[in-house]
Tab-separated table of C-alpha atoms in Angstrom:
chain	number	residue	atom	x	y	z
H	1	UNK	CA	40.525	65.375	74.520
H	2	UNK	CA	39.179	61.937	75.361
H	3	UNK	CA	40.694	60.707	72.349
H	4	UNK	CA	44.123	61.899	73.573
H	5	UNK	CA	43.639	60.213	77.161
H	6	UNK	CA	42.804	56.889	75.468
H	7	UNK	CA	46.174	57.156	73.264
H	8	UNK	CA	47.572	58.525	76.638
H	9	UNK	CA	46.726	55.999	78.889
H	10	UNK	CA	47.741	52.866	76.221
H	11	UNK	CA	51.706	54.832	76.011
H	12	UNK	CA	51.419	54.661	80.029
H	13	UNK	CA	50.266	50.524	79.971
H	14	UNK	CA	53.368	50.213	77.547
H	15	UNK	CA	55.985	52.056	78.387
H	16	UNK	CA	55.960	52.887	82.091
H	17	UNK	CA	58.815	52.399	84.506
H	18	UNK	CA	58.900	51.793	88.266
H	19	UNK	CA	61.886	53.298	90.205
H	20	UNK	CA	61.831	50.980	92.726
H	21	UNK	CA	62.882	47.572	90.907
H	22	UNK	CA	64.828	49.629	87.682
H	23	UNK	CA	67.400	51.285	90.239
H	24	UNK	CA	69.467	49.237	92.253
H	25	UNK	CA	68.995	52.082	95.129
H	26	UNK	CA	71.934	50.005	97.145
H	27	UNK	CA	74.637	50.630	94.251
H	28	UNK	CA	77.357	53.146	95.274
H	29	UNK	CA	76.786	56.629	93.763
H	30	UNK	CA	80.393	56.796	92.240
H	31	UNK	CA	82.401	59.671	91.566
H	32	UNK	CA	80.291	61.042	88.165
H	33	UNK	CA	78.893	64.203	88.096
H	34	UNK	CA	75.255	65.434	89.393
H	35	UNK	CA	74.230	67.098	86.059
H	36	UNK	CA	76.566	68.047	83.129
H	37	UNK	CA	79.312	70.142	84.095
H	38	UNK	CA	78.024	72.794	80.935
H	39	UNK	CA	74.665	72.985	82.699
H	40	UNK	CA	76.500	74.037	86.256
H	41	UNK	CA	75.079	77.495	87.095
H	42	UNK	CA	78.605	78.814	87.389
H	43	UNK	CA	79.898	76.892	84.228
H	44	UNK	CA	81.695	79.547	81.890
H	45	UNK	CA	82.411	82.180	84.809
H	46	UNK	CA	85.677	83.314	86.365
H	47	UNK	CA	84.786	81.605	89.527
H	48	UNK	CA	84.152	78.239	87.801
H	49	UNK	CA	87.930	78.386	86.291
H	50	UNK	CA	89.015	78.953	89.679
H	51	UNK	CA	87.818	75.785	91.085
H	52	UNK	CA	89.191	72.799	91.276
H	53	UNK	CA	88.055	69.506	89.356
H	54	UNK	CA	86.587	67.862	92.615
H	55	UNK	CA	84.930	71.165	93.678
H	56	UNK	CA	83.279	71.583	90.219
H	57	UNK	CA	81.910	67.943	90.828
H	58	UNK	CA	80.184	68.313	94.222
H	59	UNK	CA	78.786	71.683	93.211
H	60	UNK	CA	76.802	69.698	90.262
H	61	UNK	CA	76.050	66.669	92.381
H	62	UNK	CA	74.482	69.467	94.496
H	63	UNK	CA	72.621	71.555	91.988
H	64	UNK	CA	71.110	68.125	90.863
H	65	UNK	CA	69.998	67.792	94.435
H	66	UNK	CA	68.251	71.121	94.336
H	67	UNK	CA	66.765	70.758	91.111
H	68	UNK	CA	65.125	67.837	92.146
H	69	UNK	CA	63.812	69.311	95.108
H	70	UNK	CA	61.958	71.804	92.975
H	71	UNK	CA	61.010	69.207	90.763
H	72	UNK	CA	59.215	67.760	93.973
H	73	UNK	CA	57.481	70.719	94.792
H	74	UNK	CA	56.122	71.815	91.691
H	75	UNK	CA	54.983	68.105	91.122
H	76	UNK	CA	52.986	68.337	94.606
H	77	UNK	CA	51.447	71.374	92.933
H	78	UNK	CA	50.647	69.743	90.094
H	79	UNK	CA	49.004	67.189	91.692
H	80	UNK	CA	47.068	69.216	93.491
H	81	UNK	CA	46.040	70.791	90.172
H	82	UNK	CA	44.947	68.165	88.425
H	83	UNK	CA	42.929	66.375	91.227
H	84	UNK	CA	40.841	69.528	91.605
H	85	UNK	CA	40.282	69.771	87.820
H	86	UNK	CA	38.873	66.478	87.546
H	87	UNK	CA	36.891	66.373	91.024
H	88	UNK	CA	33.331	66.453	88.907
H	89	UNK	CA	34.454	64.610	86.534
H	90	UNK	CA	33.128	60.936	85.563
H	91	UNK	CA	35.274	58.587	86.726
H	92	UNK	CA	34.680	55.892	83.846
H	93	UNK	CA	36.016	58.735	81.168
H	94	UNK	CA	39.357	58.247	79.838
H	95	UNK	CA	40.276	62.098	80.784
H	96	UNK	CA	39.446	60.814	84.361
H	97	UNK	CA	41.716	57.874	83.937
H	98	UNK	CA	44.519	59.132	82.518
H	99	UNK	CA	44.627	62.079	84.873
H	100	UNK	CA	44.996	59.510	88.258
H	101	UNK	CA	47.707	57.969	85.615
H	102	UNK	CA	49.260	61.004	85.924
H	103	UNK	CA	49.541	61.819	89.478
H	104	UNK	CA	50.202	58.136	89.950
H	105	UNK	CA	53.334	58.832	87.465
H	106	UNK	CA	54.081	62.106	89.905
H	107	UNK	CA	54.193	60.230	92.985
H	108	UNK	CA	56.955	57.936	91.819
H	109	UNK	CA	58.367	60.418	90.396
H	110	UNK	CA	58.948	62.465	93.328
H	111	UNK	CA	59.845	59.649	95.656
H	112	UNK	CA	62.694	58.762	92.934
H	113	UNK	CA	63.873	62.670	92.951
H	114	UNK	CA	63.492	62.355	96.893
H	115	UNK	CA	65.592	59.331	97.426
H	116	UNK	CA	68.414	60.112	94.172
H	117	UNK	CA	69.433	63.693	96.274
H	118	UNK	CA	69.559	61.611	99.514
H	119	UNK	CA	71.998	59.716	97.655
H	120	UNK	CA	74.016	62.459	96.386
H	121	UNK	CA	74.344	65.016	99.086
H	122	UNK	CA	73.605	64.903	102.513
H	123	UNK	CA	71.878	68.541	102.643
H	124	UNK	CA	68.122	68.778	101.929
H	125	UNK	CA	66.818	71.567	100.085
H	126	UNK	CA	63.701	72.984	99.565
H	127	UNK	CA	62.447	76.398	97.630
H	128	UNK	CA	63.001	79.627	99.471
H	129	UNK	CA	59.819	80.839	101.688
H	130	UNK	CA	58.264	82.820	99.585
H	131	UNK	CA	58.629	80.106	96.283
H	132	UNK	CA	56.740	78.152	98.558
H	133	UNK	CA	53.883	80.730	99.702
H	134	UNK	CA	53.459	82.435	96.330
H	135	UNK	CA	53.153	77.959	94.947
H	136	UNK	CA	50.554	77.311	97.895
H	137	UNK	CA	48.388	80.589	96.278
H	138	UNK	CA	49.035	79.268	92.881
H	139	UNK	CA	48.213	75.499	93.442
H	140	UNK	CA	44.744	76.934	95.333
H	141	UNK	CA	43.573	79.498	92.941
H	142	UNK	CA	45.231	78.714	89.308
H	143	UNK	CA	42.507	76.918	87.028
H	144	UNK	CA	42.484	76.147	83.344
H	145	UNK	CA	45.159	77.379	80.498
H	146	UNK	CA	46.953	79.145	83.756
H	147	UNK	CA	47.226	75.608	85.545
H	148	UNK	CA	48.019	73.546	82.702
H	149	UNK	CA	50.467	75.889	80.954
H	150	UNK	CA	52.525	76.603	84.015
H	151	UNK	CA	52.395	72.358	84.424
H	152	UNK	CA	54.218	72.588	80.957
H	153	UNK	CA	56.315	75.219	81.537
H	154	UNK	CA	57.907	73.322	84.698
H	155	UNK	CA	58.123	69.945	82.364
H	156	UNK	CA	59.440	71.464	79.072
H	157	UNK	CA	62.498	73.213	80.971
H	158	UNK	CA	63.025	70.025	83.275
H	159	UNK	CA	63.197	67.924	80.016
H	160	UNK	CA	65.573	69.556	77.749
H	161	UNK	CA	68.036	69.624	80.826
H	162	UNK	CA	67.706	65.973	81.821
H	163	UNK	CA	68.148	64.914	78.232
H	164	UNK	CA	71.503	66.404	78.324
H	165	UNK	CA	72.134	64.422	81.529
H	166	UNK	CA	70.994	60.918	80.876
H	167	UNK	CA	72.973	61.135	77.490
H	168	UNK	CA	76.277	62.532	79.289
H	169	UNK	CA	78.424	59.927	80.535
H	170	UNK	CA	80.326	61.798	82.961
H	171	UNK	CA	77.118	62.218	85.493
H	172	UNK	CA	76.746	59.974	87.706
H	173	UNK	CA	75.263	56.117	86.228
H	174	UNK	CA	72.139	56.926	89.344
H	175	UNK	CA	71.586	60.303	87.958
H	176	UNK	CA	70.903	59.038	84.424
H	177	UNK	CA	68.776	56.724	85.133
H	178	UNK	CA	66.585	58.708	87.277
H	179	UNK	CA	66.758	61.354	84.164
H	180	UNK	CA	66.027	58.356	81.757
H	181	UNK	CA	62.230	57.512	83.733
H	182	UNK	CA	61.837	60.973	84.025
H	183	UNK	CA	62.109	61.948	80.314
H	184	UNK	CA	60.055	58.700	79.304
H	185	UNK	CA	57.049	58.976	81.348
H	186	UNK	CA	56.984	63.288	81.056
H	187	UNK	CA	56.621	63.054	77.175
H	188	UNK	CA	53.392	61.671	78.026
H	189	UNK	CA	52.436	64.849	80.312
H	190	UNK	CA	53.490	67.301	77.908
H	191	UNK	CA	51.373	65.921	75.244
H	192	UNK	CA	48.323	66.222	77.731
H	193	UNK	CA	49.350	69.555	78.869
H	194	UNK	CA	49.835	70.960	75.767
H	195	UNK	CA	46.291	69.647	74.890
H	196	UNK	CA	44.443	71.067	77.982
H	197	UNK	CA	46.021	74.382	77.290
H	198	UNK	CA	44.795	74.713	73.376
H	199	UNK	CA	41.098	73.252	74.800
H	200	UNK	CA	40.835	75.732	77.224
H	201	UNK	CA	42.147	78.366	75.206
H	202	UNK	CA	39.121	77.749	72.391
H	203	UNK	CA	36.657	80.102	74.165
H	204	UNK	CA	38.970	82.602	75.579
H	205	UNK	CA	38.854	86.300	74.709
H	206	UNK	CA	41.378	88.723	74.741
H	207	UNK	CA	41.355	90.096	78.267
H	208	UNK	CA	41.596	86.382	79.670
H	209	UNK	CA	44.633	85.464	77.522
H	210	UNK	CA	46.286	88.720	78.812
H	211	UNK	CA	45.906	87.491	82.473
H	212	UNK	CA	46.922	83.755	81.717
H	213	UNK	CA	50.186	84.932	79.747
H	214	UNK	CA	50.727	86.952	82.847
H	215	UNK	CA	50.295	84.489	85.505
H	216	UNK	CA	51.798	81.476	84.059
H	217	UNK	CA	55.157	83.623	83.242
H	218	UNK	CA	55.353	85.002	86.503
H	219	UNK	CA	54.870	80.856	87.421
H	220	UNK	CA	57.942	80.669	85.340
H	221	UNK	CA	60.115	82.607	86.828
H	222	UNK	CA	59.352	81.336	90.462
H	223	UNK	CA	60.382	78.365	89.420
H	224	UNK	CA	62.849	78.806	87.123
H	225	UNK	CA	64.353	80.839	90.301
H	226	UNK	CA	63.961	78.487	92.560
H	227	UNK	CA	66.018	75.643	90.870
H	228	UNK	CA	69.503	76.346	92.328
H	229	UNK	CA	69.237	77.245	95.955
H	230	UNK	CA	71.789	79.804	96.826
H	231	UNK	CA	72.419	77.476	100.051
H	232	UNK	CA	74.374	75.207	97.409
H	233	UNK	CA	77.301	77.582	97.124
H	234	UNK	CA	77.827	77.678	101.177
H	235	UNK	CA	77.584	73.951	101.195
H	236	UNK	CA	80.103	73.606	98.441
H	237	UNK	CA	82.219	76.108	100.512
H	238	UNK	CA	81.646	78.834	98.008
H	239	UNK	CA	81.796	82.333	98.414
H	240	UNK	CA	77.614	83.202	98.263
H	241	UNK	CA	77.440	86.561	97.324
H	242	UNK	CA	79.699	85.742	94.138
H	243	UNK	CA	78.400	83.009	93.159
H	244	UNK	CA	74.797	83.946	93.034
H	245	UNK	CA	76.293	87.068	91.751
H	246	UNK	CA	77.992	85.278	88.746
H	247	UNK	CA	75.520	83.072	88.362
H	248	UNK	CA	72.826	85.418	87.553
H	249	UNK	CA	75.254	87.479	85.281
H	250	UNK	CA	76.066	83.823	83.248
H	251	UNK	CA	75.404	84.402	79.698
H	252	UNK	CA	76.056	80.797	79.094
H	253	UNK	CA	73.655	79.036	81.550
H	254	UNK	CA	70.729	81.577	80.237
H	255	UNK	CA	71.555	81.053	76.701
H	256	UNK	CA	71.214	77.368	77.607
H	257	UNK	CA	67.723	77.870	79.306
H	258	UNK	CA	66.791	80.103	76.025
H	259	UNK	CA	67.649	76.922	73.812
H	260	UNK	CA	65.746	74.546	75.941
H	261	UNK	CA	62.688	76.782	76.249
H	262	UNK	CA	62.391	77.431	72.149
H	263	UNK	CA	59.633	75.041	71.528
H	264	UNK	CA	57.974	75.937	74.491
H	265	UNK	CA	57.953	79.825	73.571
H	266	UNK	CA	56.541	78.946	69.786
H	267	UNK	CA	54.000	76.569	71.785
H	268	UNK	CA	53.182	79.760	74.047
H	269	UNK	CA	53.002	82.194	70.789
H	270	UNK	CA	50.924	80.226	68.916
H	271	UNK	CA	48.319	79.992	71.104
H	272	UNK	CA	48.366	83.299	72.185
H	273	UNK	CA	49.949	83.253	75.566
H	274	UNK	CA	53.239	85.427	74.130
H	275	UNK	CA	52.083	88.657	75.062
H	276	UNK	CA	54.451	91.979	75.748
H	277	UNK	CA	53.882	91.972	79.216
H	278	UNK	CA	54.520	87.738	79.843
H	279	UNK	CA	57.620	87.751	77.065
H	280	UNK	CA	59.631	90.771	79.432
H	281	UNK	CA	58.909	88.530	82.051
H	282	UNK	CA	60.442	85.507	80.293
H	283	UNK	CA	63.528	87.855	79.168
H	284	UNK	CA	64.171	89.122	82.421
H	285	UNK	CA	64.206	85.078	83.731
H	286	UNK	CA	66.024	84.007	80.766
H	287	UNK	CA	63.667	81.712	78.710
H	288	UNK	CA	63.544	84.558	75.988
């Protein structure tokens, strides 16, 4: 693993970016969408045909804004994770190192989600109550293959998404670019996530594998779940009942998640965290 956190930590001397001088944060916004219009939560329903071209914009520009609020709060979480694995760590170890490089990363990261929504829309959201309890018990408790899977879970879902975006030249020029630092400096994460998972893995037994699959699915779904608030339809002057109704009945937006979460389901099965139990729980949230 040290290995890895050298190789880690020379990518993050190369190749990382700082929001604050790459985004001219004083540019207007424009009139591009939030995210692309095929990853809309409504795109390919009845109600989506219904709406008009503007309408369809601002509901995307405010889905971004939502996802990146979740982005926040699972990346507070992870934080939190990460410091308390390394606490006895030593410090001069490169596994030490590159995990402060990390949560250094994080921090920017979620000051760049924080300001690109403020740009966007003027409501501020943040993941319903019980997201945020059920993450508070998670962040305290969750140690190991649980932590470190769920970590990549959140990333590999985030990243398949925001490759779409930054590539997509209707969305918005600020929303690319934020997608663009995000993708860049995340590869880096998933590589060490994917690592910390297989190294804690090596000693496990059956009955502990069981559990983890368990947990870090049921992780999955809260966030997964918690992406979209259903306060974006009311503040796009949507109908709410419908369109979370629709939305969760959208056999395009789940086929979408089910495409962006393939390599993260082999990942998951070949290290034995696919079990019955965790893969009904990925069905039922769409990754499977």
């Amino acid at each position: 693993m040290n290995e890895t956190a050298q190789r880690l930590l020379g990518s993050a001397d190369r190749l990382s970016r700082d929001p604050e001088t790459e985004i001219d944060w004083d540019a207007p916004v424009g009139d591009g969408y939030g995210l692309s219009p095929e990853w809309s939560t409504l795109y390919g329903t009845s109600y989506w045909d219904e709406l008009p071209a503007d309408q369809r914009r601002e509901l995307t520009r405010h889905e971004s804004a939502s996802v990146a609020t979740t982005g926040i709060w699972f990346e507070m979480i992870l934080q939190q994770m990460i410091l308390r694995d390394i606490y006895d760590k030593p410090p001069r170890s490169a596994e030490f190192q590159w995990a402060l490089t990390e949560i250094a990363d994080e921090c920017r990261h979620s000051i760049m989600f924080a300001r690109a929504s403020a740009k966007l829309v003027d409501p501020a959201y943040r993941p319903r109550l019980l997201a945020r309890e059920l993450g508070r018990m998670f962040k305290t408790v969750a140690t190991g293959e649980a932590a470190y899977a769920a970590i990549l879970v959140a990333e590999e879902v985030l990243d398949v998404m925001q490759r779409d975006w930054m590539r997509d030249r209707r969305v918005a020029p600020l929303v690319r670019t934020v997608n663009h630092i995000h993708v860049v400096e995340e590869s880096r994460h998933m590589v060490f996530a994917r690592e910390e998972t297989r190294e804690r893995l090596a000693s496990a037994g059956r009955g502990r594998r069981w559990v983890s699959a368990l947990v870090i699915a049921i992780a999955a779904d809260m966030i997964v779940s918690s992406m979209v608030s259903p306060q974006v339809y009311a503040n796009v002057g949507l109908d709410v009942d419908r369109a979370v109704r629709e939305a969760r009945r959208n056999e395009h937006h789940r086929s979408l998640l089910r495409t962006s979460c393939a390599n993260l389901m082999d990942f998951l099965g070949s290290v034995g965290l696919l079990t019955p139990a965790a893969a009904r729980v990925y069905r039922r949230t769409g990754l499977l």
